[in-house]
Short mmCIF file of C-alpha atoms in Angstrom, two decimals:
data_model
loop_
_atom_site.label_atom_id
_atom_site.label_comp_id
_atom_site.label_asym_id
_atom_site.label_seq_id
_atom_site.Cartn_x
_atom_site.Cartn_y
_atom_site.Cartn_z
CA MET L 1 0.05 0.23 -0.08
CA LYS L 2 1.57 3.44 -0.81
CA THR L 3 1.55 6.20 1.95
CA VAL L 4 1.48 9.84 1.69
CA PHE L 5 4.41 10.02 4.41
CA LYS L 6 7.54 8.63 4.00
CA ASP L 7 8.53 9.83 7.43
CA SER L 8 7.72 12.69 9.57
CA ILE L 9 9.84 15.36 7.78
CA ASP L 10 8.35 15.35 4.56
CA THR L 11 8.21 18.65 3.03
CA GLU L 12 5.07 20.12 1.17
CA LYS L 13 7.14 20.27 -1.76
CA GLN L 14 7.65 16.49 -1.41
CA LEU L 15 4.31 15.85 -0.90
CA ALA L 16 3.12 17.57 -3.90
CA ASP L 17 5.50 15.86 -6.10
CA LYS L 18 4.56 12.33 -4.49
CA PHE L 19 0.73 13.42 -5.39
CA ALA L 20 1.54 14.36 -8.86
CA ALA L 21 3.31 11.17 -9.27
CA PHE L 22 0.56 8.89 -8.19
CA PHE L 23 -2.15 10.77 -10.25
CA ARG L 24 -0.06 10.80 -13.34
CA ASN L 25 1.05 7.28 -13.14
CA LYS L 26 -2.67 5.95 -12.38
CA VAL L 27 -3.55 7.02 -15.86
CA GLU L 28 -0.48 6.01 -17.41
CA THR L 29 -0.89 2.50 -15.91
CA LEU L 30 -4.40 2.39 -17.20
CA LYS L 31 -4.11 3.44 -20.72
CA LYS L 32 -3.61 1.21 -23.67
CA PRO L 33 -3.92 2.46 -27.72
CA SER L 34 -7.28 2.66 -28.86
CA ASN L 35 -8.57 1.43 -32.48
CA ALA L 36 -12.22 2.94 -32.90
CA ALA L 37 -12.23 2.78 -36.84
CA GLU L 38 -14.73 0.07 -36.92
CA ILE L 39 -17.12 1.78 -34.38
CA PHE L 40 -17.04 5.23 -36.24
CA ASP L 41 -17.90 3.25 -39.40
CA LYS L 42 -20.96 1.91 -37.70
CA LEU L 43 -22.06 4.91 -36.04
CA SER L 44 -21.44 6.91 -39.43
CA ASN L 45 -23.78 4.64 -41.06
CA LEU L 46 -26.25 4.95 -38.16
CA ILE L 47 -26.37 8.42 -38.05
CA GLY L 48 -26.26 9.05 -41.85
CA ASN L 49 -25.51 12.31 -43.40
CA VAL L 50 -26.16 15.36 -41.36
CA PRO L 51 -26.10 19.22 -42.02
CA GLN L 52 -22.88 20.85 -41.17
CA TRP L 53 -22.66 23.44 -38.41
CA ASP L 54 -20.05 25.62 -37.18
CA LEU L 55 -18.91 28.01 -34.50
CA VAL L 56 -20.05 31.77 -34.71
CA PRO L 57 -19.28 34.75 -32.93
CA CYS L 58 -20.82 35.37 -29.48
CA SER L 59 -22.82 38.34 -28.33
CA LYS L 60 -22.47 40.31 -25.20
CA GLU L 61 -25.68 39.15 -23.90
CA ASP L 62 -24.11 35.56 -24.40
CA VAL L 63 -21.11 36.65 -22.08
CA LEU L 64 -23.35 38.20 -19.72
CA LYS L 65 -25.71 35.32 -19.42
CA ALA L 66 -22.46 33.09 -18.64
CA ILE L 67 -21.24 35.53 -16.13
CA ASP L 68 -24.56 35.75 -14.23
CA ASP L 69 -24.61 31.88 -14.21
CA LEU L 70 -21.24 31.80 -12.37
CA LYS L 71 -21.09 30.79 -8.68
CA PRO L 72 -19.80 33.71 -6.50
CA SER L 73 -17.13 31.56 -5.34
CA LEU L 74 -13.62 32.59 -4.05
CA SER L 75 -11.60 29.61 -5.37
CA SER L 76 -9.25 29.99 -8.61
CA GLY L 77 -6.90 28.61 -10.96
CA PRO L 78 -3.33 29.37 -11.40
CA ASP L 79 -4.09 32.98 -12.44
CA LEU L 80 -5.84 33.55 -9.13
CA ILE L 81 -8.97 35.04 -10.66
CA PRO L 82 -12.04 34.10 -8.72
CA ASN L 83 -15.70 34.11 -10.01
CA ARG L 84 -16.50 36.60 -7.49
CA LEU L 85 -14.18 39.03 -8.99
CA ILE L 86 -15.39 38.45 -12.49
CA LYS L 87 -18.96 39.07 -11.36
CA SER L 88 -18.37 42.26 -9.51
CA LEU L 89 -16.56 43.53 -12.61
CA LYS L 90 -18.67 42.31 -15.34
CA PHE L 91 -19.91 45.44 -16.93
CA GLU L 92 -16.67 46.97 -16.84
CA ALA L 93 -14.88 43.85 -18.55
CA LEU L 94 -18.01 42.63 -20.72
CA GLU L 95 -16.90 44.33 -23.74
CA GLU L 96 -13.11 43.35 -23.71
CA LEU L 97 -14.29 39.93 -22.65
CA THR L 98 -16.66 39.61 -25.72
CA SER L 99 -13.82 40.91 -28.07
CA VAL L 100 -11.27 38.35 -26.81
CA PHE L 101 -13.83 35.34 -26.97
CA ASN L 102 -14.77 36.27 -30.58
CA LYS L 103 -11.11 36.63 -31.60
CA CYS L 104 -10.54 33.11 -30.40
CA ILE L 105 -13.41 31.62 -31.85
CA MET L 106 -12.80 33.30 -35.40
CA GLU L 107 -9.14 32.10 -35.16
CA GLY L 108 -10.32 28.45 -33.90
CA VAL L 109 -8.06 28.76 -30.79
CA PHE L 110 -8.27 28.47 -27.11
CA PRO L 111 -5.38 30.36 -25.20
CA ASP L 112 -2.47 28.42 -23.77
CA ILE L 113 -2.63 30.88 -20.84
CA TRP L 114 -5.98 28.98 -19.50
CA LYS L 115 -4.90 25.39 -20.35
CA SER L 116 -2.74 24.83 -16.70
CA GLY L 117 -4.90 22.88 -14.16
CA LYS L 118 -3.98 23.30 -10.23
CA ILE L 119 -4.81 20.05 -8.45
CA PHE L 120 -5.62 19.74 -4.73
CA PRO L 121 -5.62 16.54 -3.50
CA THR L 122 -8.77 15.79 -1.76
CA PHE L 123 -9.62 13.30 0.87
CA LYS L 124 -12.17 10.51 0.19
CA LYS L 125 -12.18 7.94 2.92
CA GLY L 126 -10.10 5.67 4.87
CA SER L 127 -6.54 6.44 6.25
CA LYS L 128 -5.48 9.82 5.61
CA ASN L 129 -1.91 8.42 5.44
CA LYS L 130 -2.65 6.41 2.17
CA ILE L 131 -2.24 8.32 -0.82
CA GLU L 132 -4.86 6.27 -2.90
CA ASN L 133 -7.31 7.44 -0.50
CA TYR L 134 -7.04 10.87 -2.07
CA ARG L 135 -8.87 12.20 -5.19
CA PRO L 136 -7.68 15.11 -7.51
CA VAL L 137 -9.97 18.11 -7.74
CA CYS L 138 -8.63 20.25 -10.69
CA LEU L 139 -9.10 23.90 -10.68
CA PHE L 140 -8.29 25.93 -14.04
CA SER L 141 -8.63 29.55 -14.86
CA ASN L 142 -12.19 30.69 -14.31
CA LEU L 143 -11.87 33.14 -17.21
CA GLY L 144 -10.97 30.22 -19.33
CA LYS L 145 -14.15 28.16 -18.00
CA LEU L 146 -16.09 31.28 -18.82
CA PHE L 147 -15.04 31.01 -22.41
CA GLU L 148 -15.87 27.38 -22.28
CA ALA L 149 -19.31 27.97 -21.08
CA VAL L 150 -19.75 30.52 -23.88
CA ILE L 151 -18.70 27.80 -26.78
CA GLY L 152 -20.70 25.22 -24.50
CA LYS L 153 -24.14 26.90 -25.19
CA GLN L 154 -23.32 26.33 -29.10
CA LEU L 155 -22.04 23.19 -28.71
CA THR L 156 -24.92 21.92 -26.55
CA SER L 157 -27.54 23.02 -28.79
CA HIS L 158 -26.02 20.80 -31.68
CA LEU L 159 -25.27 17.68 -29.36
CA GLU L 160 -28.75 17.54 -28.11
CA LYS L 161 -29.86 16.70 -31.56
CA PHE L 162 -27.75 13.66 -31.74
CA LEU L 163 -27.65 12.41 -27.93
CA PRO L 164 -30.11 9.32 -27.60
CA TYR L 165 -33.12 9.51 -25.35
CA ASN L 166 -31.33 6.73 -22.83
CA MET L 167 -28.33 8.96 -22.00
CA TYR L 168 -28.94 10.94 -18.84
CA GLY L 169 -25.56 12.59 -17.64
CA PHE L 170 -24.79 16.30 -17.72
CA ARG L 171 -27.96 17.05 -20.10
CA PRO L 172 -30.21 19.69 -19.73
CA GLY L 173 -33.50 18.94 -17.63
CA ARG L 174 -32.08 15.37 -16.92
CA SER L 175 -31.04 13.76 -13.77
CA THR L 176 -29.85 10.56 -12.14
CA GLN L 177 -33.41 10.56 -10.80
CA ASP L 178 -34.69 10.28 -14.49
CA ALA L 179 -32.11 7.77 -15.15
CA VAL L 180 -33.34 5.36 -12.29
CA SER L 181 -36.99 5.87 -13.39
CA HIS L 182 -36.21 4.75 -16.93
CA ALA L 183 -34.34 1.78 -15.92
CA LEU L 184 -37.07 0.50 -13.40
CA ASP L 185 -39.79 1.42 -15.92
CA LYS L 186 -37.97 -0.95 -18.31
CA ILE L 187 -37.54 -3.70 -15.71
CA HIS L 188 -41.34 -3.51 -14.59
CA ARG L 189 -42.57 -3.56 -17.94
CA TYR L 190 -40.84 -6.86 -18.88
CA ARG L 191 -41.72 -8.41 -15.41
CA ALA L 192 -45.17 -7.70 -16.11
CA GLN L 193 -45.01 -9.48 -19.30
CA GLY L 194 -43.68 -12.54 -17.42
CA LYS L 195 -40.22 -12.35 -18.60
CA LYS L 196 -36.98 -12.97 -16.66
CA VAL L 197 -35.00 -9.89 -16.26
CA ALA L 198 -31.25 -9.14 -15.87
CA ILE L 199 -28.97 -6.39 -15.41
CA ILE L 200 -25.29 -5.92 -16.02
CA SER L 201 -23.59 -2.46 -14.58
CA MET L 202 -20.42 -1.24 -15.76
CA ASP L 203 -18.38 1.66 -14.51
CA ALA L 204 -15.14 2.26 -16.69
CA SER L 205 -12.15 3.41 -14.36
CA SER L 206 -10.63 6.93 -14.82
CA ALA L 207 -12.85 6.92 -18.04
CA PHE L 208 -12.81 10.86 -18.30
CA ASP L 209 -9.01 10.94 -18.06
CA LEU L 210 -8.48 8.20 -20.57
CA LEU L 211 -10.56 9.18 -23.34
CA GLU L 212 -8.39 9.82 -26.46
CA HIS L 213 -8.50 13.09 -28.08
CA GLU L 214 -8.78 11.76 -31.71
CA ILE L 215 -12.05 10.07 -30.53
CA ILE L 216 -13.50 13.47 -29.58
CA LEU L 217 -12.44 15.08 -32.78
CA ARG L 218 -13.78 12.37 -34.75
CA SER L 219 -17.26 11.96 -32.94
CA LEU L 220 -17.51 15.94 -33.86
CA GLU L 221 -17.09 15.19 -37.39
CA VAL L 222 -19.66 12.47 -37.25
CA ILE L 223 -22.14 15.15 -35.82
CA GLY L 224 -21.54 17.66 -38.65
CA ALA L 225 -18.90 19.82 -36.89
CA GLY L 226 -17.60 22.34 -39.55
CA PRO L 227 -13.61 23.28 -39.77
CA LEU L 228 -13.79 25.92 -37.33
CA VAL L 229 -15.12 23.69 -34.67
CA ILE L 230 -12.83 20.95 -35.40
CA LYS L 231 -9.86 23.66 -35.16
CA TRP L 232 -10.86 25.07 -31.99
CA ALA L 233 -11.46 21.89 -30.24
CA LYS L 234 -7.91 20.66 -31.28
CA SER L 235 -6.45 23.80 -29.84
CA TYR L 236 -8.58 23.26 -26.72
CA LEU L 237 -7.35 19.76 -26.00
CA LYS L 238 -3.82 20.29 -27.20
CA GLY L 239 -0.85 21.50 -24.89
CA CYS L 240 -2.56 21.04 -21.66
CA THR L 241 -0.54 20.86 -18.40
CA ASN L 242 -1.30 20.09 -14.73
CA PHE L 243 0.36 20.68 -11.16
CA VAL L 244 -0.30 19.58 -7.66
CA GLN L 245 -0.51 22.08 -4.95
CA ILE L 246 0.02 21.64 -1.21
CA GLY L 247 0.24 24.71 0.69
CA ASP L 248 2.16 27.37 -1.05
CA CYS L 249 4.30 24.60 -2.84
CA ILE L 250 3.95 23.42 -6.30
CA SER L 251 4.96 19.90 -7.87
CA ASP L 252 6.73 19.39 -11.11
CA VAL L 253 4.36 20.44 -13.95
CA TRP L 254 3.36 17.54 -16.56
CA GLN L 255 1.70 17.40 -19.97
CA VAL L 256 -2.00 15.86 -20.26
CA LEU L 257 -1.96 14.01 -23.35
CA TYR L 258 -5.23 12.56 -23.08
CA GLY L 259 -8.69 12.53 -21.33
CA SER L 260 -11.43 15.14 -21.90
CA GLY L 261 -10.13 17.40 -19.16
CA GLN L 262 -10.52 17.02 -15.22
CA GLY L 263 -12.39 20.32 -13.69
CA ARG L 264 -13.08 21.69 -17.44
CA ARG L 265 -16.68 23.09 -18.23
CA LEU L 266 -16.82 21.31 -21.87
CA SER L 267 -15.43 17.86 -20.34
CA PRO L 268 -18.89 16.46 -19.76
CA ASN L 269 -20.08 17.38 -23.28
CA PHE L 270 -16.86 15.84 -24.95
CA PHE L 271 -17.42 12.88 -22.85
CA ASN L 272 -21.24 12.27 -23.86
CA LEU L 273 -20.20 13.08 -27.46
CA ALA L 274 -17.43 10.57 -27.26
CA SER L 275 -19.65 7.74 -25.75
CA ILE L 276 -22.73 7.98 -28.02
CA SER L 277 -21.70 4.48 -29.64
CA GLN L 278 -22.45 2.96 -26.22
CA ALA L 279 -26.10 4.04 -26.44
CA LEU L 280 -26.85 2.98 -29.93
CA LEU L 281 -24.71 0.22 -30.88
CA CYS L 282 -25.67 -2.61 -28.39
CA LEU L 283 -29.11 -4.08 -30.25
CA ILE L 284 -29.86 -6.73 -27.71
CA SER L 285 -30.34 -4.81 -24.50
CA GLU L 286 -31.94 -1.72 -22.95
CA PHE L 287 -28.99 0.70 -22.12
CA VAL L 288 -29.33 3.44 -19.64
CA GLY L 289 -26.25 5.63 -19.48
CA TYR L 290 -25.08 8.50 -17.01
CA ALA L 291 -21.85 9.71 -17.66
CA ASP L 292 -19.16 6.71 -17.72
CA ASP L 293 -21.96 4.72 -15.57
CA GLY L 294 -23.96 2.26 -17.57
CA MET L 295 -26.52 -0.19 -17.15
CA ASP L 296 -27.83 -2.93 -19.68
CA ILE L 297 -31.23 -4.54 -19.28
CA VAL L 298 -31.94 -7.75 -20.72
CA PHE L 299 -34.77 -10.05 -20.68
CA GLY L 300 -35.78 -13.59 -21.70
CA SER L 301 -38.03 -16.53 -21.14
CA THR L 302 -35.53 -18.42 -19.16
CA GLU L 303 -32.72 -17.58 -16.93
CA ALA L 304 -30.39 -19.24 -19.37
CA GLU L 305 -31.40 -16.87 -22.15
CA CYS L 306 -30.62 -14.08 -19.91
CA ASP L 307 -27.35 -15.26 -19.00
CA SER L 308 -26.57 -15.59 -22.77
CA LYS L 309 -27.35 -12.24 -23.54
CA LEU L 310 -25.56 -10.85 -20.51
CA ARG L 311 -22.43 -12.61 -21.88
CA THR L 312 -22.77 -11.10 -25.26
CA VAL L 313 -23.47 -7.69 -23.91
CA ALA L 314 -20.64 -7.79 -21.48
CA THR L 315 -18.13 -8.70 -24.48
CA GLU L 316 -19.49 -6.03 -26.78
CA ARG L 317 -19.19 -3.29 -23.98
CA LEU L 318 -15.64 -4.26 -23.17
CA THR L 319 -14.81 -4.31 -26.87
CA CYS L 320 -16.34 -0.84 -27.40
CA ILE L 321 -14.72 0.92 -24.23
CA ARG L 322 -11.39 -0.28 -25.15
CA LYS L 323 -11.43 0.91 -28.86
CA LEU L 324 -12.89 4.40 -27.51
CA VAL L 325 -10.66 5.01 -24.38
CA TYR L 326 -6.96 4.17 -23.50
CA LEU L 327 -8.14 1.27 -21.23
#
C-alpha cells in the first residue's frame, strides 16, 4: 500500500511531487492504444448524413449570461482570478471579454494561458496516510471556463440533436433520478410480461482521463461539426498541463496528453459526444447511461437466455470501451 508520508519530515514540496506522481502514473498504468475505426464506421452509417454546423461569434448577451450563471466563489485557478471578481466587474470587462472570446472563436484557438490545471488532493475515505485515498480536484482559470461556457452553449444546442434519449448524464433537464426511473420502468414492463430480467452494470475506471483526443474530434465530425469547431477543439485539447499544489508549494508540471479534461466545463459534453456509440450500437439490451456509468437490461423466457444475453452484452461493451479509450 502506498502512503503519503515517507517519514515525519516530508516537506510540502515532497508531498506535492508524490501526489503528482501518483495521479499521473494512475492514468499511465491504465492506458492502452485505442482503435475505434470500426465503431466510427458503424456510427456514421447509423447517424447518416447530417447538415454541417460551425462556431459563430458570441454576443455581449451571451457573455453576460455566462457570467451571471457563475457561482460567486472565491476559488481560483493558476491565475488567481475568482468568480466573485469576474461577477463584480462584469459590466466593466464585458466588452473586452466579448472581443477576446470572438477573436479566439474566429481564429479557432483556446489560449495556452488557460490550459494549466491546479490540482488539490482531496481526501475521500479511509486512512489519511494512504495516497490512494485522495482524489484530484483540478482548478483551471475561471476566465477560461467562462469562455468554455460560451462555447458550450453553442455545442450543446447541436449535441442535443444527436444524443439518444437513454443517455442522462450532464444534459439539460435530466438527472440521476430520471435515469433510475427509466431503468425501473423497463424492468417493471418486462416483469409484467412474465419475462425474466437481468442487469449488467459497468463503470469504466478513470474514463474521463483516458479518453483519446482523436475520438472526440472524430465524433465531432460524425455529428457535422465544421472546420472551425474542429480547429478550436484541437487547440482546446492540445498542450494542457497539470500541477499539484500543497500549501504554497507546487509539484513539477506534467503534460496531459489524453482525456476530456479534469475540472473543465466542456469535459462532460465531450465525454457524452465520444460515448454515443455505447448507447446506440448494442442491439440486444436496453441501455441506460449516466456519464461513465452504464446499465444494460436484458430479458428472456428463461434464466439461461438472460445469462447468454448478458455474456454477449459484456463482450460488446468491453470491446467498445477498449476501442474508445486508453483502457
